[in-house]
Short mmCIF file of C-alpha atoms in Angstrom, two decimals:
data_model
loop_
_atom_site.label_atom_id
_atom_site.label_comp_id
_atom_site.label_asym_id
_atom_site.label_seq_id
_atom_site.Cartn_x
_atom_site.Cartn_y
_atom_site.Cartn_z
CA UNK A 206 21.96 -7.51 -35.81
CA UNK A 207 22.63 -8.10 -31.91
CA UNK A 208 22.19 -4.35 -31.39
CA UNK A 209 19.12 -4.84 -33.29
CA UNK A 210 17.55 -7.57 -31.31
CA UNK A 211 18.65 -5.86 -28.04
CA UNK A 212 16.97 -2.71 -28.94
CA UNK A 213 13.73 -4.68 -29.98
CA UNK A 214 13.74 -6.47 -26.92
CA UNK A 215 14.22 -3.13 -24.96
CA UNK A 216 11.27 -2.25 -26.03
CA UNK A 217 8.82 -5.24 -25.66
CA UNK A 218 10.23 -4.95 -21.83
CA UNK A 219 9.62 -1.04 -21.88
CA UNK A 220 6.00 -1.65 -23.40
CA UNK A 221 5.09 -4.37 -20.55
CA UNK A 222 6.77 -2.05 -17.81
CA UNK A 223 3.94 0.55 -18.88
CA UNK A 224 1.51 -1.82 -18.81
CA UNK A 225 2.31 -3.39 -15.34
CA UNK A 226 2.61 0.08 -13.98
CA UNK A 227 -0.15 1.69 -15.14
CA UNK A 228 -1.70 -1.13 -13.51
CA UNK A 229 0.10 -0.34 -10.45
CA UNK A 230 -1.35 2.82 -10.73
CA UNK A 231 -4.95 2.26 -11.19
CA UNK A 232 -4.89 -0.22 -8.01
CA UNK A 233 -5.91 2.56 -5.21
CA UNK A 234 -9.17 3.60 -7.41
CA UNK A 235 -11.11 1.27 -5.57
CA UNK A 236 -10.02 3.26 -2.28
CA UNK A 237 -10.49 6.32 -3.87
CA UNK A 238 -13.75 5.44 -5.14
CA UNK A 239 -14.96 4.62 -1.37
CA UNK A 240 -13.48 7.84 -0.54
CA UNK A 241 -15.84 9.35 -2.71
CA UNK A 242 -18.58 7.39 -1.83
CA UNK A 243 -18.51 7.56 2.08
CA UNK A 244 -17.34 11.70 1.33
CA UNK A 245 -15.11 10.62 4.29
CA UNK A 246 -10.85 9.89 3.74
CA UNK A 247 -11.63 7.50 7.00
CA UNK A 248 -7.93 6.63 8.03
CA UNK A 249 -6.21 6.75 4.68
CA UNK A 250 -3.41 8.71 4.76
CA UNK A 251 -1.83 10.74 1.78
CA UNK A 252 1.84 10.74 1.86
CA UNK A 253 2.32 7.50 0.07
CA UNK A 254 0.57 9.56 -3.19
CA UNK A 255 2.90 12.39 -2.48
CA UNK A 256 5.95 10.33 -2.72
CA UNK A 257 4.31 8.37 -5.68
CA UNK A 258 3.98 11.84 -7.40
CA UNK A 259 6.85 12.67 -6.43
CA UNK A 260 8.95 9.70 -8.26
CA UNK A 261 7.03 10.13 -11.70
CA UNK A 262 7.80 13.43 -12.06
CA UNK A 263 11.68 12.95 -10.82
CA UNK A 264 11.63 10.17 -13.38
CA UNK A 265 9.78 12.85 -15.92
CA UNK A 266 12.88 15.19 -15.32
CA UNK A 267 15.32 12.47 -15.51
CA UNK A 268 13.54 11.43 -18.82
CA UNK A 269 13.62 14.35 -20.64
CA UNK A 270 17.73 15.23 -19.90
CA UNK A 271 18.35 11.94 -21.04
CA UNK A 272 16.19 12.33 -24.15
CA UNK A 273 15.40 9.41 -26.68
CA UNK A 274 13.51 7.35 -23.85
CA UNK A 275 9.48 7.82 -24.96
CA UNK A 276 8.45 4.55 -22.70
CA UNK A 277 9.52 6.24 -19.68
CA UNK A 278 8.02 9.71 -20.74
CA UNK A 279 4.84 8.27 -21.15
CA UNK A 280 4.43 6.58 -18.31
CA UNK A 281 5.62 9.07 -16.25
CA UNK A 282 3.12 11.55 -17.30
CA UNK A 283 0.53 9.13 -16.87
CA UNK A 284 1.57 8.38 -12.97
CA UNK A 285 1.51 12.10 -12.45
CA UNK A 286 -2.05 12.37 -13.84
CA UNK A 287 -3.13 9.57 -11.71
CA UNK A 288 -1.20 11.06 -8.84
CA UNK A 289 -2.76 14.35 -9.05
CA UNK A 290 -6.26 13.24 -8.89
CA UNK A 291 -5.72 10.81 -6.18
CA UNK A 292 -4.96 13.68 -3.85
CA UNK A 293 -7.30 16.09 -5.56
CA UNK A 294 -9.44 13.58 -4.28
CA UNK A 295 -7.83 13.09 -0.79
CA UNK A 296 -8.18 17.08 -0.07
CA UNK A 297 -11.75 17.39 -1.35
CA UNK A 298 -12.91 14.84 1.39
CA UNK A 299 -10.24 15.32 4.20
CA UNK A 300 -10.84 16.65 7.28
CA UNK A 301 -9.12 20.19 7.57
CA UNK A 302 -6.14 18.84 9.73
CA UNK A 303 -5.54 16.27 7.08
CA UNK A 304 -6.02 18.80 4.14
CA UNK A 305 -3.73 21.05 5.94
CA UNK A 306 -0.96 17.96 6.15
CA UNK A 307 -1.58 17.31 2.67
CA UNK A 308 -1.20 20.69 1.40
CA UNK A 309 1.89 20.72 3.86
CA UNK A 310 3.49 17.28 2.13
CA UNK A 311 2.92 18.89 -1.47
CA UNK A 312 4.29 21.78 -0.52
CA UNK A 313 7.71 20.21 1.13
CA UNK A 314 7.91 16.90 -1.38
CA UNK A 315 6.26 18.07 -4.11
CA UNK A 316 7.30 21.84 -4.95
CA UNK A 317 10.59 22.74 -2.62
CA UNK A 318 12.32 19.13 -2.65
CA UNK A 319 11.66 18.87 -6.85
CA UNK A 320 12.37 22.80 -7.37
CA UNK A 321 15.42 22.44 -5.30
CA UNK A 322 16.48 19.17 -7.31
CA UNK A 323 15.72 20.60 -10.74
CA UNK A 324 17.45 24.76 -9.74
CA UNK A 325 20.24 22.94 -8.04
CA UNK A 326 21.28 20.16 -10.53
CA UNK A 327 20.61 23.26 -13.86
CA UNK A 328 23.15 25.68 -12.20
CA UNK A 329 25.64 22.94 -10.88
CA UNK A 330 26.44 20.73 -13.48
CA UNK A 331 25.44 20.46 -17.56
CA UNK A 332 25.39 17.93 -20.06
CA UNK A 333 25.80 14.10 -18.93
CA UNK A 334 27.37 15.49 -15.74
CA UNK A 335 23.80 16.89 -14.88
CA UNK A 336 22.07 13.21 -16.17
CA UNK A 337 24.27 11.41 -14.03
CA UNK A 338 23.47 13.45 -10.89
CA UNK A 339 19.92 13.06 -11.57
CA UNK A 340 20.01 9.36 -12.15
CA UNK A 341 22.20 8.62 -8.94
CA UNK A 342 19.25 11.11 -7.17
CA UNK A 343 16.45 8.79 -8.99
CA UNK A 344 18.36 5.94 -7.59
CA UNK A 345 18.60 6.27 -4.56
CA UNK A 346 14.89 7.82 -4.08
CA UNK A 347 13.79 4.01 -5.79
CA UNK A 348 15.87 2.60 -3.35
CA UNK A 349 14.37 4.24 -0.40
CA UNK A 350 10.68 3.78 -1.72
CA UNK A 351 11.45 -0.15 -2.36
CA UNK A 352 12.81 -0.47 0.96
CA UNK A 353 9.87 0.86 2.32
CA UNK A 354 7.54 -2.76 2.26
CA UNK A 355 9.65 -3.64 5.13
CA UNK A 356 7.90 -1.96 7.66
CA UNK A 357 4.74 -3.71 5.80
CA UNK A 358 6.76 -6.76 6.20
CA UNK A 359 7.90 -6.85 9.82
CA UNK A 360 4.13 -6.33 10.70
CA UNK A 361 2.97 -9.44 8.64
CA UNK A 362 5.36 -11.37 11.05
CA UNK A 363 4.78 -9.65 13.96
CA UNK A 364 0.57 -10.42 13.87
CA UNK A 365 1.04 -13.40 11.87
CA UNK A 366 -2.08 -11.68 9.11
CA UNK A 367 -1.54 -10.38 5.33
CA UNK A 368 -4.55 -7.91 6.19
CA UNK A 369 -2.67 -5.28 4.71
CA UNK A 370 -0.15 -6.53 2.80
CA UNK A 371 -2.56 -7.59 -0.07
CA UNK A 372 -1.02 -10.46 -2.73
CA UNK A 373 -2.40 -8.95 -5.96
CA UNK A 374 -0.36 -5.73 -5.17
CA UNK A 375 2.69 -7.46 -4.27
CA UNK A 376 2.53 -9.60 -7.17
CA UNK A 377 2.41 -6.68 -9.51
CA UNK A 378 4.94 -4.46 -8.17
CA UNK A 379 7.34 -7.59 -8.22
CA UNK A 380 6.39 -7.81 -12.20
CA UNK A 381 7.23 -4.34 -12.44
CA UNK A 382 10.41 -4.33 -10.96
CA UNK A 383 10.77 -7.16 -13.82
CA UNK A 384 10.25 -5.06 -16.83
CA UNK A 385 11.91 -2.12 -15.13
CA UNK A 386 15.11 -4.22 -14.60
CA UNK A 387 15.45 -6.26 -18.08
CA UNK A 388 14.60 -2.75 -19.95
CA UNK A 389 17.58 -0.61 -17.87
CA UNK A 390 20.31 -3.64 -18.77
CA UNK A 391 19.30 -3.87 -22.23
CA UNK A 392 19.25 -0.32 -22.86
CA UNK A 393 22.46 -0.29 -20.20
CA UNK A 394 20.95 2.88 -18.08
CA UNK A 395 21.74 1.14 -14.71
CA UNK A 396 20.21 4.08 -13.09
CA UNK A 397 17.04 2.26 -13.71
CA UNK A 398 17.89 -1.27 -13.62
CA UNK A 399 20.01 -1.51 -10.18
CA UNK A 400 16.98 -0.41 -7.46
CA UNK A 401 14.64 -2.90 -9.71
CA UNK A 402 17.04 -5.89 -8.32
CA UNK A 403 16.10 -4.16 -4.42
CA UNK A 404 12.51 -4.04 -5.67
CA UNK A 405 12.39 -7.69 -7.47
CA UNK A 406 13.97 -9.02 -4.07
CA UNK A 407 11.41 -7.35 -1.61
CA UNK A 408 8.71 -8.58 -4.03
CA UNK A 409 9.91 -11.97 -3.67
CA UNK A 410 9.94 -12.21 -0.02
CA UNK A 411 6.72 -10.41 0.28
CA UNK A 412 4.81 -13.25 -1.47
CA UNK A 413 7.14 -15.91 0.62
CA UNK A 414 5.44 -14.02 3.54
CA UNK A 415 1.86 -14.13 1.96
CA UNK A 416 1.62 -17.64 1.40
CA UNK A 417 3.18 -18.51 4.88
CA UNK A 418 0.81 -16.84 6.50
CA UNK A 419 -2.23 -16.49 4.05
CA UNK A 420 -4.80 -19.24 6.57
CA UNK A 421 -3.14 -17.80 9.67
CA UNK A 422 -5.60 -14.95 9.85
CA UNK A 423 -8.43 -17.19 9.55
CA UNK A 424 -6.91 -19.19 12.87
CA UNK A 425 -5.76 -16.18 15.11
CA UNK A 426 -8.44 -13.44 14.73
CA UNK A 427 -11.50 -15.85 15.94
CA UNK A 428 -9.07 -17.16 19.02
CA UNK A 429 -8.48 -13.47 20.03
CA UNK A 430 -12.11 -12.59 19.35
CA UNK A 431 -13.75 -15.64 21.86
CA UNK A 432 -10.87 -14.67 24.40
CA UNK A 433 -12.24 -11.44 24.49
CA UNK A 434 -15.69 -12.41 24.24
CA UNK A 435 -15.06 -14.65 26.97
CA UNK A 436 -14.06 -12.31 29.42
CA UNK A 437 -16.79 -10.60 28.62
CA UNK A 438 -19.35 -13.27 29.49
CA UNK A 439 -17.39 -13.90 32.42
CA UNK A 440 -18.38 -10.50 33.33
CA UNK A 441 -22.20 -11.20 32.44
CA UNK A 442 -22.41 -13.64 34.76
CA UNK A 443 -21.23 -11.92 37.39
CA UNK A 444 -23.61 -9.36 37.14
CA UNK A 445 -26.22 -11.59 36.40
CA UNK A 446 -25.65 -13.73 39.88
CA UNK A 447 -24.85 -10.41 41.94
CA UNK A 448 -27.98 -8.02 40.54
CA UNK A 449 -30.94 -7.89 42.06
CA UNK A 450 -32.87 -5.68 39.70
CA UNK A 451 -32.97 -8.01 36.58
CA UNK A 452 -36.09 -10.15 37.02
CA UNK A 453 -34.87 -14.11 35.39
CA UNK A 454 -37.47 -15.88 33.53
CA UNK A 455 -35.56 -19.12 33.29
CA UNK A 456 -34.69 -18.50 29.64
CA UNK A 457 -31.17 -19.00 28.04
CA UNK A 458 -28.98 -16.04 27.14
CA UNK A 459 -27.25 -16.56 23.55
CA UNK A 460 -24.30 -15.25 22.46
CA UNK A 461 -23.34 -15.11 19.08
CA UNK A 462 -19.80 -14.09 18.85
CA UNK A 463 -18.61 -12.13 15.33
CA UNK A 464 -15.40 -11.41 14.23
CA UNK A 465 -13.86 -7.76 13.63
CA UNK A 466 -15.70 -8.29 10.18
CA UNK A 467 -18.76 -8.75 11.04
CA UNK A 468 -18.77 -12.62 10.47
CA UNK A 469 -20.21 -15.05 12.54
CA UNK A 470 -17.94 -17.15 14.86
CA UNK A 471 -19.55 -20.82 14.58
CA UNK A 472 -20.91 -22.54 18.19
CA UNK A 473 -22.72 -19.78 19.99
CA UNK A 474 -21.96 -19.66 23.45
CA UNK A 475 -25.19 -19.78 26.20
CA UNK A 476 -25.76 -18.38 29.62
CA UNK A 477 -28.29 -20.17 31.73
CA UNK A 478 -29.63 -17.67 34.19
CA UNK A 479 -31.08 -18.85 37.50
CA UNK A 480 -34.45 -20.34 37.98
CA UNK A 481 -36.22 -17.50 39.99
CA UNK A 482 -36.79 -18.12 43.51
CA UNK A 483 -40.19 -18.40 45.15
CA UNK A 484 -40.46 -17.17 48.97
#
């Protein structure tokens, strides 16, 4: 009856894990949508799609040695599918140096790192020798990809802004390592449930980070935008006093000052220009 439940529950966690991550998955459409709408990659880079790819179809392999494990077939395949046409994408709209990178990353990650992986661990080692060598490589690659937020992280602190580190994301890739983690204990493949633990942890503190510093962007950005701006108007006025070519009416000069986003700074800043001179 325990085994029972256990299995059952297994599977409720294995069923939301697809769910949460094929939500994970479908987050960079709206990016890839702009890409196809501006027919420009802008500064997008590929290589975290590559490494993405790269993990579903390790996970694929691992899947079907270890057999009896649909939920993480199916997902899988569907990351792969996603994967694929994000860089389809990518390449279509690229510039040719950043096609030929792509093509370069595939190439290396994709085809030589996985071939060598799959050849290697076939002729080496058989049987649950050859499924525990590929879950130790699956791992440690988790391990490496959750550690990866904490270059995301140590940004955050250093400019005090979430601009990149968006909540929603964290929040779902927290959820997943969730699922991931109950489903690996309860089925006992610790392959799967031990980098969730790195993953759930990382999560965590990413969303600490968030809500510490989720107004400060709103209090920096304008500072650093009117000290700029300042320094500009500084430089106004000098040229204004020193030229002798600009004829003054008498009329203010207003500045409105806008942030990197194009909004509106409020109190506009005014120049008063000299009163011209009769003779």
């Amino acid at each position: 009856m325990a085994i029972s439940s256990a299995h059952h529950l297994a599977c409720a966690f294995g069923i939301l894990g697809n769910i949460v991550s094929f939500l994970v998955y479908l987050s960079p459409a709206p990016t890839f949508y702009r890409i196809w709408k501006k027919k420009s990659t802008e500064g997008f880079q590929s290589f975290p799609y590559s490494v993405a790819l790269f993990s579903a179809t390790l996970y694929l392999y691992y899947a079907f040695l270890k057999q009896n494990v649909l939920i993480l077939i199916t997902i899988n395949s569907i990351g792969c599918v996603f994967e694929i046409f994000y860089l389809t994408i990518f390449i279509i709209y690229a510039t040719k140096e950043s096609k030929v990178f792509a093509c370069k990353q595939l190439l290396l990650i994709n085809f030589m790192s996985l071939g060598l992986i799959i050849g290697g661990t076939s002729l080496l080692s058989n049987g649950d020798n050859r499924v525990r060598i590929v879950g130790w490589i699956c791992a440690a690659f988790s391990v490496s990809v959750f550690a990866a937020p904490l270059c995301i992280m140590r940004q955050v602190i250093r400019t005090k802004s979430v601009e990149f580190m968006p909540f929603p994301l964290s929040f779902f890739l927290t959820l997943c390592a969730v699922m991931w983690f109950f489903y690996g204990l309860l089925i006992k493949d610790y392959y799967i449930a031990a980098p969730n633990i790195l993953g759930f942890s990382f999560g965590i503190m990413q969303m600490i980070l968030y809500m510490v510093y989720k107004n400060r962007k709103q209090q920096i950005q304008p500072q650093e935008a009117k000290i700029h701006d300042l320094n500009t108007i500084k430089e106004l006025n000098k040229a204004l006093e020193n030229s002798t070519d600009v004829e003054t009416s008498g009329h203010d000069l207003e500045i409105i000052i806008i942030d990197r986003h194009g909004d509106e700074i409020p109190g506009a800043l005014v120049i008063r220009s000299k009163e011209p001179t009769t003779n």
